[in-house]
XYZ file of C-alpha atoms in Angstrom:
762
model
C 4.615 33.857 -9.370
C 4.481 30.579 -11.368
C 5.728 27.262 -10.511
C 8.896 27.718 -12.269
C 9.947 30.804 -10.641
C 8.904 29.976 -7.160
C 10.586 26.409 -7.676
C 13.788 28.091 -9.100
C 13.988 30.527 -6.160
C 13.180 27.606 -3.446
C 15.947 25.517 -4.934
C 18.668 27.913 -5.186
C 18.084 28.798 -1.305
C 18.497 25.447 -0.170
C 21.495 24.470 -2.452
C 23.238 27.809 -1.584
C 22.073 28.551 1.880
C 22.535 25.503 3.704
C 26.031 24.280 2.549
C 28.257 23.576 6.128
C 31.816 23.227 6.056
C 33.347 19.792 5.793
C 34.620 18.869 8.920
C 37.785 16.142 9.600
C 36.635 12.531 9.414
C 37.816 9.476 9.500
C 36.524 6.330 7.201
C 35.112 3.154 8.777
C 34.693 0.018 6.592
C 33.378 -3.580 7.527
C 31.070 -6.128 6.646
C 27.858 -7.577 8.447
C 28.012 -11.370 8.672
C 25.492 -13.858 10.152
C 26.917 -16.059 12.837
C 25.190 -19.166 11.699
C 26.523 -19.676 8.410
C 29.335 -16.568 8.045
C 26.871 -15.831 5.128
C 26.806 -11.502 3.954
C 23.735 -9.573 5.331
C 22.561 -7.339 2.318
C 20.570 -4.406 3.466
C 21.894 -4.335 6.996
C 21.586 -0.954 8.543
C 24.639 0.298 10.417
C 24.428 3.424 12.585
C 26.629 5.459 14.842
C 25.017 5.867 17.572
C 24.057 9.097 18.757
C 24.556 10.976 15.172
C 22.933 11.106 12.107
C 25.490 8.752 10.322
C 24.290 5.431 8.908
C 24.392 3.031 5.868
C 23.209 0.424 4.274
C 25.101 -2.919 3.426
C 25.722 -4.050 -0.035
C 25.405 -7.635 -1.576
C 28.536 -8.931 0.041
C 27.462 -7.338 3.093
C 30.175 -4.361 3.367
C 29.481 -1.143 4.285
C 31.433 2.183 4.560
C 31.304 5.271 7.296
C 32.750 8.177 7.800
C 32.568 9.740 11.276
C 34.823 12.622 13.078
C 37.578 11.335 15.655
C 36.528 9.930 18.951
C 35.070 6.870 20.379
C 31.765 5.441 19.061
C 29.468 2.422 18.825
C 28.115 1.118 15.818
C 24.893 -0.638 15.878
C 24.089 -2.990 13.330
C 20.407 -4.264 12.467
C 18.894 -6.598 10.262
C 15.268 -7.744 10.023
C 15.376 -11.507 11.540
C 18.826 -11.223 13.476
C 19.594 -9.847 16.898
C 20.921 -6.445 16.781
C 24.198 -5.886 17.955
C 26.939 -3.033 18.710
C 31.169 -2.854 18.402
C 33.224 -0.329 19.611
C 35.461 1.699 17.448
C 38.280 4.249 18.276
C 39.098 6.818 15.715
C 42.278 9.001 16.598
C 42.618 10.526 12.900
C 45.861 9.600 12.003
C 46.064 5.644 11.818
C 44.115 3.847 8.927
C 41.051 1.945 11.132
C 41.162 -1.751 10.342
C 37.863 -3.179 8.890
C 35.385 -3.931 11.283
C 33.181 -7.460 11.286
C 29.900 -7.433 12.924
C 28.594 -10.869 13.265
C 24.601 -11.012 14.145
C 23.030 -13.927 15.471
C 19.501 -14.959 13.854
C 16.574 -14.384 15.824
C 13.165 -15.778 14.042
C 10.670 -13.366 13.235
C 7.839 -15.485 12.612
C 6.289 -14.885 15.795
C 7.427 -11.200 16.332
C 3.918 -10.119 15.515
C 2.801 -7.700 12.074
C 4.347 -4.755 12.839
C 8.401 -4.565 13.536
C 10.651 -1.602 14.337
C 12.730 -1.918 11.166
C 16.100 0.068 10.288
C 15.542 3.023 8.675
C 11.822 3.633 9.298
C 10.473 7.109 9.139
C 8.940 8.947 11.514
C 5.272 8.117 13.103
C 5.923 4.833 10.377
C 5.126 1.384 10.681
C 6.850 -1.606 9.073
C 5.664 -5.221 8.200
C 7.711 -7.600 6.565
C 7.449 -10.127 4.198
C 7.926 -12.851 7.007
C 5.155 -11.342 9.175
C 2.521 -11.218 6.510
C 2.688 -15.131 5.725
C 1.507 -15.411 9.522
C -1.918 -13.878 8.673
C -4.244 -16.470 7.898
C -4.843 -15.396 4.055
C -7.407 -15.010 1.571
C -6.212 -17.676 -0.328
C -2.746 -16.478 -0.107
C -0.418 -14.315 1.532
C -1.026 -10.676 0.432
C 0.569 -7.381 1.965
C -2.511 -5.515 1.666
C -4.520 -8.057 3.607
C -2.025 -7.774 6.286
C -1.607 -3.818 6.711
C -5.203 -3.739 7.730
C -4.399 -5.102 10.575
C -2.567 -2.112 11.782
C -4.316 0.987 13.881
C -5.861 3.463 11.375
C -5.548 1.326 8.401
C -9.219 -0.288 7.105
C -10.952 -2.121 4.421
C -14.726 -1.958 3.983
C -15.373 -5.336 3.300
C -14.094 -8.955 2.074
C -14.567 -7.639 -1.568
C -12.955 -4.226 -1.705
C -9.320 -4.459 -1.050
C -8.427 -0.960 -1.566
C -6.797 0.562 1.229
C -8.283 3.694 3.588
C -5.515 5.366 5.804
C -6.934 7.506 8.902
C -10.089 7.944 7.311
C -9.217 8.949 3.506
C -10.589 8.013 0.312
C -9.118 4.932 -1.218
C -7.785 7.057 -4.018
C -5.664 9.419 -1.490
C -3.769 6.521 -0.849
C -0.727 5.683 -2.755
C 1.480 2.685 -3.553
C 5.285 2.903 -4.194
C 7.597 0.019 -5.352
C 11.300 0.872 -4.792
C 10.304 4.408 -4.892
C 8.521 4.202 -8.091
C 4.880 5.070 -8.201
C 2.280 2.710 -9.336
C -1.260 3.295 -10.426
C -3.370 0.173 -9.747
C -1.418 -2.785 -8.312
C -4.288 -5.180 -7.822
C -5.721 -8.459 -8.830
C -9.363 -9.776 -8.916
C -11.388 -6.717 -9.001
C -9.343 -5.169 -6.072
C -9.415 -8.177 -4.143
C -5.834 -9.106 -3.502
C -2.419 -6.998 -4.421
C -0.606 -7.567 -7.540
C 2.508 -9.166 -5.701
C 3.961 -12.351 -4.674
C 5.040 -11.924 -1.501
C 8.081 -13.968 -1.521
C 9.491 -11.039 -4.018
C 8.951 -8.397 -1.201
C 11.463 -7.364 1.765
C 9.106 -5.129 3.444
C 6.364 -2.677 3.252
C 6.626 0.913 4.961
C 2.950 2.467 5.731
C 3.362 6.085 6.048
C 0.323 7.678 7.408
C 0.824 10.527 9.737
C 3.971 11.571 8.122
C 4.728 11.655 4.486
C 8.361 13.062 3.894
C 8.678 15.755 1.687
C 10.319 13.714 -1.153
C 7.195 11.566 -1.557
C 4.716 12.053 -4.216
C 1.858 13.895 -2.988
C -1.157 11.554 -1.754
C -3.351 13.064 1.008
C -3.927 9.931 2.936
C -0.601 8.490 2.805
C 1.688 6.167 1.161
C 2.705 2.398 1.120
C 6.116 2.154 0.058
C 6.935 -1.437 -0.734
C 10.593 -2.568 -0.795
C 11.648 -5.640 -3.287
C 13.518 -8.322 -1.865
C 17.243 -7.946 -0.908
C 19.948 -10.060 -2.647
C 22.215 -12.136 -0.495
C 25.532 -13.726 -1.251
C 24.099 -17.063 -1.744
C 21.268 -17.485 -4.346
C 17.837 -18.291 -2.969
C 14.900 -19.488 -4.645
C 11.446 -19.703 -3.262
C 8.428 -21.459 -4.518
C 4.573 -20.372 -2.966
C 1.706 -22.333 -4.257
C -1.644 -22.431 -3.395
C -5.094 -23.166 -4.632
C -5.464 -20.026 -6.087
C -2.116 -19.530 -7.714
C 1.566 -20.474 -7.775
C 4.516 -18.200 -7.949
C 8.588 -18.683 -8.224
C 11.072 -16.040 -7.076
C 14.905 -16.329 -7.252
C 17.695 -13.869 -5.897
C 21.249 -14.566 -6.641
C 24.691 -12.642 -7.566
C 25.671 -12.718 -11.526
C 28.927 -12.452 -12.978
C 30.515 -8.617 -13.350
C 29.290 -7.562 -9.729
C 25.292 -7.657 -10.841
C 22.745 -8.838 -8.648
C 18.923 -10.246 -9.854
C 15.604 -10.723 -8.374
C 13.277 -12.526 -10.460
C 9.710 -13.078 -9.455
C 6.754 -14.514 -11.431
C 2.940 -15.581 -10.321
C 0.227 -17.209 -12.348
C -3.273 -18.386 -11.369
C -5.329 -21.258 -12.014
C -8.315 -19.848 -10.735
C -10.188 -19.901 -13.825
C -9.870 -23.493 -14.571
C -10.405 -24.296 -11.086
C -13.699 -22.851 -11.338
C -14.278 -24.204 -14.674
C -13.673 -27.549 -13.549
C -16.109 -27.029 -10.398
C -18.795 -25.572 -12.104
C -19.652 -28.832 -14.135
C -20.384 -30.228 -10.671
C -22.143 -27.128 -8.587
C -24.726 -25.067 -9.968
C -23.366 -22.356 -7.511
C -20.346 -22.027 -9.411
C -21.344 -22.599 -12.928
C -22.553 -18.906 -13.515
C -19.046 -17.532 -11.687
C -16.905 -15.182 -14.054
C -13.623 -16.965 -14.991
C -11.198 -14.816 -13.751
C -7.482 -15.206 -14.829
C -4.411 -13.045 -13.881
C -0.724 -13.214 -13.831
C 2.500 -10.861 -12.685
C 6.094 -10.544 -12.740
C 8.998 -8.474 -11.201
C 12.385 -8.283 -12.524
C 15.259 -6.036 -10.706
C 18.687 -6.063 -12.005
C 21.406 -3.912 -9.818
C 24.903 -3.245 -9.287
C 26.880 -1.803 -6.258
C 30.166 -0.276 -7.017
C 32.210 -1.172 -3.781
C 33.955 1.421 -2.202
C 32.504 4.249 -3.950
C 29.143 4.109 -2.676
C 27.244 4.190 -5.974
C 24.524 1.402 -7.002
C 22.316 1.432 -10.301
C 19.310 -0.929 -10.473
C 16.442 -1.569 -13.301
C 13.123 -2.733 -12.370
C 10.398 -3.934 -14.534
C 6.861 -5.084 -12.895
C 3.776 -6.477 -14.944
C 0.647 -7.495 -13.878
C -2.482 -8.537 -15.744
C -6.220 -9.816 -15.043
C -8.847 -10.836 -17.622
C -12.428 -12.230 -17.092
C -12.379 -15.269 -19.543
C -15.732 -16.016 -21.392
C -15.264 -19.118 -23.284
C -18.511 -18.843 -25.497
C -16.710 -15.718 -27.242
C -13.237 -16.396 -27.109
C -12.846 -18.290 -30.379
C -14.395 -14.952 -32.343
C -11.943 -12.749 -33.766
C -11.506 -9.460 -32.317
C -13.716 -10.187 -29.361
C -11.472 -8.756 -26.306
C -12.992 -9.966 -22.769
C -12.837 -7.384 -19.699
C -9.134 -6.904 -19.058
C -7.144 -4.586 -16.855
C -3.304 -4.236 -15.476
C -0.145 -2.187 -15.305
C 3.565 -2.353 -16.518
C 6.372 -0.354 -14.942
C 9.875 0.098 -15.898
C 11.945 2.083 -13.856
C 15.841 2.939 -13.167
C 17.212 4.328 -9.823
C 20.626 5.196 -9.012
C 22.100 5.935 -5.479
C 25.360 7.127 -4.201
C 25.668 6.840 -0.396
C 29.115 8.063 0.624
C 29.531 10.068 3.684
C 28.417 12.699 4.542
C 26.538 13.053 1.068
C 23.503 10.908 -0.200
C 22.663 11.016 -3.792
C 19.586 9.675 -4.895
C 17.637 9.721 -8.414
C 14.867 7.575 -10.184
C 12.956 7.976 -13.363
C 10.296 5.512 -14.144
C 7.225 5.022 -16.861
C 4.221 3.017 -15.877
C 1.023 2.226 -17.613
C -2.431 1.392 -16.726
C -5.078 0.270 -18.861
C -8.551 -1.359 -19.093
C -10.124 -2.872 -22.200
C -13.188 -4.429 -23.432
C -14.659 -5.102 -26.875
C -17.888 -7.018 -27.322
C -18.563 -5.802 -30.896
C -17.389 -8.697 -32.810
C -19.464 -10.990 -30.821
C -22.658 -8.984 -31.099
C -22.683 -6.914 -28.170
C -22.851 -3.129 -27.522
C -20.087 -2.468 -25.028
C -16.395 -1.725 -25.318
C -13.771 0.114 -23.005
C -10.578 1.466 -23.911
C -8.931 3.289 -20.859
C -5.171 3.811 -20.608
C -3.388 6.148 -17.867
C 0.491 7.050 -18.922
C 2.880 8.162 -16.312
C 6.353 9.600 -16.516
C 7.798 10.415 -13.062
C 11.427 11.511 -12.465
C 13.216 12.531 -9.085
C 16.475 13.608 -7.949
C 17.633 14.327 -4.013
C 20.681 15.283 -2.534
C 21.370 15.351 1.048
C 24.112 15.817 3.515
C 24.410 14.560 7.171
C 26.441 15.743 9.935
C 26.753 14.322 13.449
C 23.266 16.262 14.933
C 21.950 17.377 11.795
C 20.854 16.719 8.190
C 19.917 18.502 5.246
C 18.426 17.671 1.561
C 16.581 18.979 -1.020
C 15.464 17.833 -4.543
C 13.158 17.849 -7.370
C 10.597 16.112 -9.077
C 8.505 16.048 -12.259
C 5.773 13.883 -13.251
C 4.073 13.915 -16.635
C 0.767 12.372 -17.227
C -1.685 11.427 -19.870
C -5.162 10.007 -19.646
C -7.106 8.635 -22.488
C -10.786 6.901 -21.695
C -13.332 5.821 -23.964
C -16.175 3.854 -23.227
C -19.735 2.684 -24.286
C -21.191 0.472 -21.319
C -24.939 0.716 -21.471
C -26.444 -1.359 -18.736
C -22.655 -2.098 -17.590
C -21.390 1.152 -16.365
C -22.683 0.158 -12.642
C -20.765 -2.788 -12.692
C -17.448 -1.893 -14.028
C -17.066 1.781 -12.917
C -19.620 3.671 -10.644
C -23.134 4.664 -10.521
C -22.574 8.340 -11.523
C -20.651 7.279 -14.811
C -21.967 8.123 -17.897
C -22.630 4.855 -19.953
C -20.978 6.636 -23.082
C -17.747 9.000 -23.061
C -14.615 9.743 -24.709
C -11.990 12.015 -23.778
C -8.433 12.817 -22.864
C -6.567 14.764 -20.461
C -2.744 15.662 -19.803
C -0.792 17.214 -17.211
C 2.813 17.742 -16.441
C 3.592 18.689 -12.661
C 6.995 20.234 -11.174
C 7.836 19.789 -7.742
C 10.827 20.920 -5.514
C 11.341 20.322 -2.201
C 14.075 20.588 0.499
C 14.053 19.464 4.248
C 16.313 20.252 7.400
C 16.789 17.906 10.200
C 18.441 18.041 13.835
C 19.365 15.633 16.693
C 21.029 17.448 19.377
C 19.913 15.044 22.017
C 16.870 13.714 23.412
C 14.995 16.045 21.040
C 14.829 15.962 17.240
C 12.963 17.096 14.161
C 12.847 17.742 10.664
C 11.072 20.994 9.131
C 10.651 21.103 5.023
C 8.424 22.231 2.226
C 7.280 20.927 -1.009
C 6.274 23.539 -3.639
C 4.238 21.843 -6.796
C 1.934 22.681 -9.417
C 1.470 22.215 -13.033
C 4.162 24.025 -15.329
C 2.914 27.615 -16.074
C 0.486 27.540 -13.544
C 0.471 28.775 -9.988
C 2.678 27.202 -7.491
C 1.219 25.559 -3.841
C 3.303 25.289 -0.692
C 3.053 22.094 1.489
C 4.851 22.744 4.767
C 5.868 19.826 6.939
C 7.116 19.781 10.709
C 7.652 16.660 12.750
C 9.084 16.856 16.188
C 10.163 13.539 18.257
C 11.143 13.844 22.011
C 12.761 10.298 23.191
C 14.083 10.517 26.588
C 15.132 7.080 26.935
C 14.807 3.605 25.145
C 11.878 3.071 26.955
C 9.305 5.722 25.351
C 9.050 8.391 22.922
C 6.677 10.764 21.518
C 6.286 12.113 18.281
C 4.383 14.985 16.419
C 3.607 15.935 12.930
C 1.922 19.037 11.185
C 1.730 19.165 7.502
C -0.009 20.230 4.307
C -0.323 17.722 1.452
C -1.666 18.147 -2.287
C -2.867 15.839 -4.850
C -3.282 16.579 -8.668
C -5.761 13.961 -9.294
C -9.405 12.375 -8.424
C -10.895 9.377 -8.906
C -15.056 9.717 -9.822
C -15.880 8.020 -6.719
C -15.298 5.002 -4.522
C -15.181 1.982 -6.387
C -18.272 -0.445 -5.709
C -17.479 -3.965 -4.866
C -16.408 -6.498 -7.693
C -15.645 -3.347 -10.085
C -12.266 -2.336 -11.381
C -10.840 0.747 -10.440
C -12.775 3.737 -11.743
C -11.204 6.597 -14.212
C -8.969 8.799 -12.820
C -8.897 12.512 -13.960
C -6.153 15.270 -13.706
C -7.258 18.318 -12.024
C -6.369 21.938 -12.885
C -6.426 22.858 -9.045
C -5.085 20.498 -6.485
C -7.227 19.302 -3.519
C -5.492 19.890 -0.109
C -5.413 18.030 3.220
C -3.952 19.536 6.397
C -2.929 16.826 8.969
C -2.147 16.947 12.358
C -0.888 13.874 14.316
C 0.691 12.753 18.031
C 1.723 9.569 19.023
C 3.494 8.446 21.938
C 5.391 4.478 22.251
C 6.334 2.905 25.123
C 8.726 -0.101 25.270
C 7.958 -2.274 28.569
C 10.799 -4.069 29.542
C 10.865 -8.059 29.802
C 9.335 -9.735 32.804
C 9.123 -13.346 34.260
C 6.136 -14.004 31.680
C 7.058 -11.875 28.846
C 9.727 -11.005 26.569
C 8.640 -7.411 26.602
C 5.884 -5.189 24.879
C 5.118 -2.344 22.891
C 2.427 -0.084 23.533
C 1.418 2.703 21.085
C -1.336 5.733 21.324
C -2.327 7.945 18.311
C -4.376 10.408 17.199
C -4.778 12.245 13.987
C -7.127 15.180 12.397
C -7.432 15.773 8.665
C -9.030 18.962 7.300
C -10.132 18.653 3.446
C -11.094 22.169 2.285
C -11.636 21.272 -1.231
C -12.548 17.408 -1.181
C -13.777 16.154 -4.823
C -17.439 14.718 -5.393
C -18.980 14.071 -8.665
C -22.126 15.558 -9.390
C -25.222 13.037 -8.850
C -27.285 12.181 -12.078
C -31.087 13.693 -11.489
C -34.110 11.342 -11.219
C -34.744 11.165 -14.931
C -31.835 12.515 -16.717
C -30.386 10.139 -19.178
C -26.705 8.613 -18.579
C -26.601 7.818 -22.137
C -25.004 10.934 -22.983
C -22.316 12.573 -20.561
C -22.644 16.209 -19.966
C -20.646 18.606 -21.517
C -18.407 19.547 -18.334
C -17.962 15.543 -17.358
C -16.226 15.166 -15.150
C -17.624 18.250 -13.027
C -16.002 17.605 -9.826
C -17.730 19.764 -6.736
C -15.679 21.259 -4.470
C -17.113 20.589 -0.548
C -15.510 20.498 2.724
C -14.589 17.284 4.959
C -12.585 15.916 7.880
C -11.822 12.882 9.590
C -10.675 12.705 13.074
C -9.729 9.739 14.918
C -7.460 8.108 17.916
C -6.024 4.563 17.939
C -4.659 2.350 20.649
C -2.127 -0.624 19.882
C -0.229 -3.099 21.735
C 2.066 -5.879 21.050
C 3.071 -8.438 23.872
C 6.048 -11.225 23.212
C 5.698 -14.167 25.383
C 8.410 -16.542 26.320
C 8.748 -19.201 23.856
C 8.327 -16.838 21.125
C 4.692 -16.389 21.314
C 2.960 -13.117 20.442
C -0.382 -11.330 20.557
C -0.786 -7.938 18.784
C -4.050 -5.888 18.814
C -5.257 -2.491 17.906
C -8.569 -0.431 18.339
C -9.310 2.499 16.052
C -12.075 5.168 16.393
C -12.429 7.458 13.553
C -15.339 9.671 12.236
C -15.317 10.655 8.529
C -17.591 13.885 7.149
C -17.944 15.487 4.201
C -20.417 17.825 2.904
C -23.040 17.348 0.571
C -26.471 19.408 -0.003
C -25.396 21.828 2.628
C -24.920 19.055 5.364
C -21.874 17.225 6.969
C -22.647 13.642 6.583
C -20.758 10.098 6.757
C -18.725 9.193 3.871
C -19.287 5.979 2.540
C -16.556 4.622 3.866
C -16.886 5.749 7.590
C -16.616 2.907 9.841
C -16.158 4.556 13.686
C -15.226 1.742 15.587
C -12.433 -0.911 14.154
C -10.867 -4.062 16.181
C -8.233 -6.141 15.275
C -6.395 -8.978 16.739
C -3.638 -11.257 16.037
C -1.972 -13.688 17.951
C 0.349 -16.692 16.982
C 1.440 -19.437 19.386
C 4.056 -22.605 18.911
C 2.471 -25.856 19.757
C 5.565 -28.045 19.355
C 9.099 -27.529 17.499
C 7.684 -27.189 14.076
C 3.910 -26.221 14.491
C 2.697 -22.926 14.880
C -1.190 -21.688 15.203
C -2.153 -18.330 14.177
C -5.399 -16.663 14.589
C -6.813 -13.144 13.236
C -9.658 -11.420 14.148
C -11.329 -8.134 12.498
C -14.419 -6.350 13.547
C -15.643 -2.869 12.670
C -19.084 -0.574 12.431
C -20.598 -1.316 9.389
C -20.255 1.291 6.826
C -22.920 4.010 5.879
C -25.062 3.634 3.184
C -28.243 5.193 1.662
C -31.574 3.875 2.169
C -34.263 3.377 -0.427
C -37.927 4.572 0.646
C -39.786 3.348 -2.236
C -39.912 2.178 -5.840
C -41.859 3.629 -8.415
C -42.514 2.859 -12.046
C -42.318 5.243 -14.554
C -41.544 5.529 -18.694
C -37.984 5.567 -19.247
C -36.063 8.690 -20.172
C -36.072 8.327 -23.914
C -38.124 5.470 -24.371
C -41.837 5.732 -26.193
C -44.857 4.586 -24.186
C -45.106 1.446 -26.094
C -41.655 0.477 -24.747
C -43.125 -0.221 -21.522
C -42.191 1.352 -18.203
C -39.048 1.228 -15.783
C -38.734 0.719 -12.031
C -36.798 3.751 -10.244
C -35.756 4.172 -6.340
C -36.834 7.108 -4.496
C -33.787 7.591 -2.205
C -33.828 8.682 1.302
C -31.314 11.040 3.032
C -27.631 10.078 1.859
C -25.814 7.758 4.087
C -28.279 7.924 7.063
C -28.309 4.219 7.657
C -25.349 1.476 7.796
C -25.004 -2.130 6.940
C -24.581 -4.795 9.627
C -21.277 -4.513 11.580
C -18.503 -6.488 10.287
C -16.578 -9.751 12.074
C -14.456 -12.335 10.916
C -12.112 -14.540 12.682
C -9.736 -16.582 10.643
C -7.595 -19.314 12.259
C -4.364 -21.139 10.509
C -1.665 -23.484 11.312
C 1.795 -23.885 9.777
C 4.292 -26.752 9.838
C 7.959 -26.316 8.485
C 10.530 -29.115 8.182
C 13.715 -29.198 6.216
C 17.403 -28.582 6.423
C 19.131 -27.802 3.506
C 15.859 -26.810 2.149
C 12.914 -25.499 4.227
C 9.537 -26.656 3.575
C 6.214 -24.718 5.260
C 2.747 -26.257 4.914
C -0.141 -23.967 5.872
C -3.465 -24.857 6.394
C -6.187 -22.139 7.120
C -9.917 -21.899 7.749
C -11.268 -18.067 6.910
C -14.521 -16.778 8.453
C -14.925 -19.693 11.136
C -17.482 -17.837 12.687
C -19.862 -18.319 9.847
C -20.766 -14.707 9.871
C -22.743 -13.561 6.944
C -21.129 -10.072 6.403
C -23.185 -7.864 4.220
C -21.187 -5.754 1.762
C -24.303 -3.299 0.936
C -27.721 -3.303 0.378
C -29.104 -4.857 -3.303
C -32.340 -2.996 -3.568
C -33.289 -4.385 -7.075
C -32.893 -7.936 -5.100
C -34.476 -6.687 -2.307
C -37.737 -5.980 -4.039
C -37.353 -8.918 -6.028
C -37.043 -10.999 -3.061
C -40.250 -9.219 -1.511
C -42.429 -10.147 -4.630
C -41.265 -13.437 -5.478
C -41.110 -14.972 -1.695
C -42.228 -12.594 0.594
C -38.893 -12.611 2.215
C -36.716 -9.420 2.623
C -33.407 -9.919 2.380
C -31.429 -7.623 0.130
C -28.101 -7.526 1.547
C -25.087 -8.972 -0.363
C -23.059 -11.425 1.515
C -19.219 -11.778 1.680
C -17.226 -14.726 2.342
C -18.600 -17.997 3.404
C -16.363 -20.259 5.792
C -13.539 -20.643 3.284
C -10.633 -23.445 3.909
C -7.278 -23.051 1.807
C -4.055 -24.742 1.859
C -0.936 -23.595 0.988
C 3.158 -24.663 0.348
C 6.250 -22.888 0.466
C 9.767 -24.195 -0.553
C 12.896 -22.192 -0.175
C 16.375 -23.498 -0.981
């Protein structure tokens, strides 16, 4: 059966078979306010305890729910405030007076990185913008550098910011912004995320369970939510040695609300000036970047409708002052633009969500006008649309929907001697090609919550139009006998319709992504248990989490290696010829978070995982395989306005391939009079490891102000002075041996790096 026929059958079954009768219900209206200044709290979660009924407050703090007659408890929660409950009695005859719920502020600065957030999906973890700021940053606060402190989340080294979730490859991790998929949201060759932290509300990290409505990514999704708009205008300036950004939120006439944020760097000018005084910075590339986010929305009061338009743009450029004045010269640059619209209607018992977006990720380089021989013109366009309808009962919920993704890729490059630096070692130096794909998906899910047991079961059907259909069933079960502990389990199949050539090397742009005729597959199983330890004489409570996971890849994509002596100047006719090989990852993680009296916090996690893939008939470690990973974070108040933060990361060195010897031979196409080239004879693939990684970062924050809030932060990264090796550079190794008799061939990561930042909000 074709994907169209299978999708139509599934959608008809879901829409026709799960349409329950509407029971008598009573409407409950109200507002959620702050006790401190009676300000409305936008985005607060209001839940009828013991049911699936919940709502999010509008920018004016209002909410509306419907429930059956009876006596109910309403629970209101908002990050940064203490949860509270009120009791309402519904007799079904008299109208209910508006409910006012007032929440007391509860500072979150020292509440750890992982928070219990309202509306979080099962098996999910959440970090907020407030907690991201507490992590001693790499030059400035960054969401991707904060989520790496979570269990089962890793980054291989200091210079590779792309995220690996539960042993997956970096292209198996999806990033979404307010539900819209992004393709390459990174600055500085993957070092930092392309987001001003002040523009974000929180990041939901979905690893062990991805709802059927989400886009197919084999490892998981980092779902970013932009900042909420409150009743009072808010402005925030964030500046560091790297960049400065300004963010504002406010309500507009006619009921509209606005979020606007922009950031720009002056790193290129700073390095350029410093290079005049030190030889170490004289040859450093001059990086320039900027990003911006604009969101305009409107909520239509009691009708439950909300519509919002979102724009996002980022751009990086490597400055070459010697050539910038040449007409037609284009230095290496890359970035992404996104324009999306989202429509929601949340009225009990119905939920309606729809979105449509277009994003373009591109990279460019043109050295020809400056006398060079290299050029790059890569473009990836992605139209994404989805619609979902849900109905929520007291102990059950049902949802179904459909999604359409239309993608067009065009790649062209001539990069002789440069392909290794900007793409990867298995990329031909000359290539031109284009491909396109339209993938239709339908999905449905049923959830139940009869008591201490709850669960969801659903299926996603996806495939290229006129192609075969691929089913991805998913089941999640939760057991929560008390507020003290809960257990969760998930069993899922996931599909992904694209693949990058291979893992990007450090200091390179994202390698080209290619669309697949047949999607790759992952089967995922996970178990987790959470314990909440009650407050004691010395603590305000603690949370302990134990999780385990296993993923099986029956058809992981691998790019064919170039043979010794084979020319890379001509792309093979079947490029990119992805080989399909088996692979797997297994692991377990333990994490704990303790809140001490006086608002101090200590959080840590340990993850053990192994990642294997089949090559040449053997199961070998993947290049990002690091069996042991430990992260620790603590935040301690020293005085009324001072806070000291410390973060430690340590993990096993990742796998790499050794060089057995270097030989000299004529080039593959060069005549003998052109001399010989050196070549490396490699040993068994990924049979050795770079040294283990350890880094300790310290930071302090000092805050003051009343009408406006000022925060001065000072951090020192890598105080252990660890020379963390990124990888072995074999050309450098042999060159060092020949010239000085030494044998240092590893490329070091960050040195000790002090940074200063300032945040001003009013």
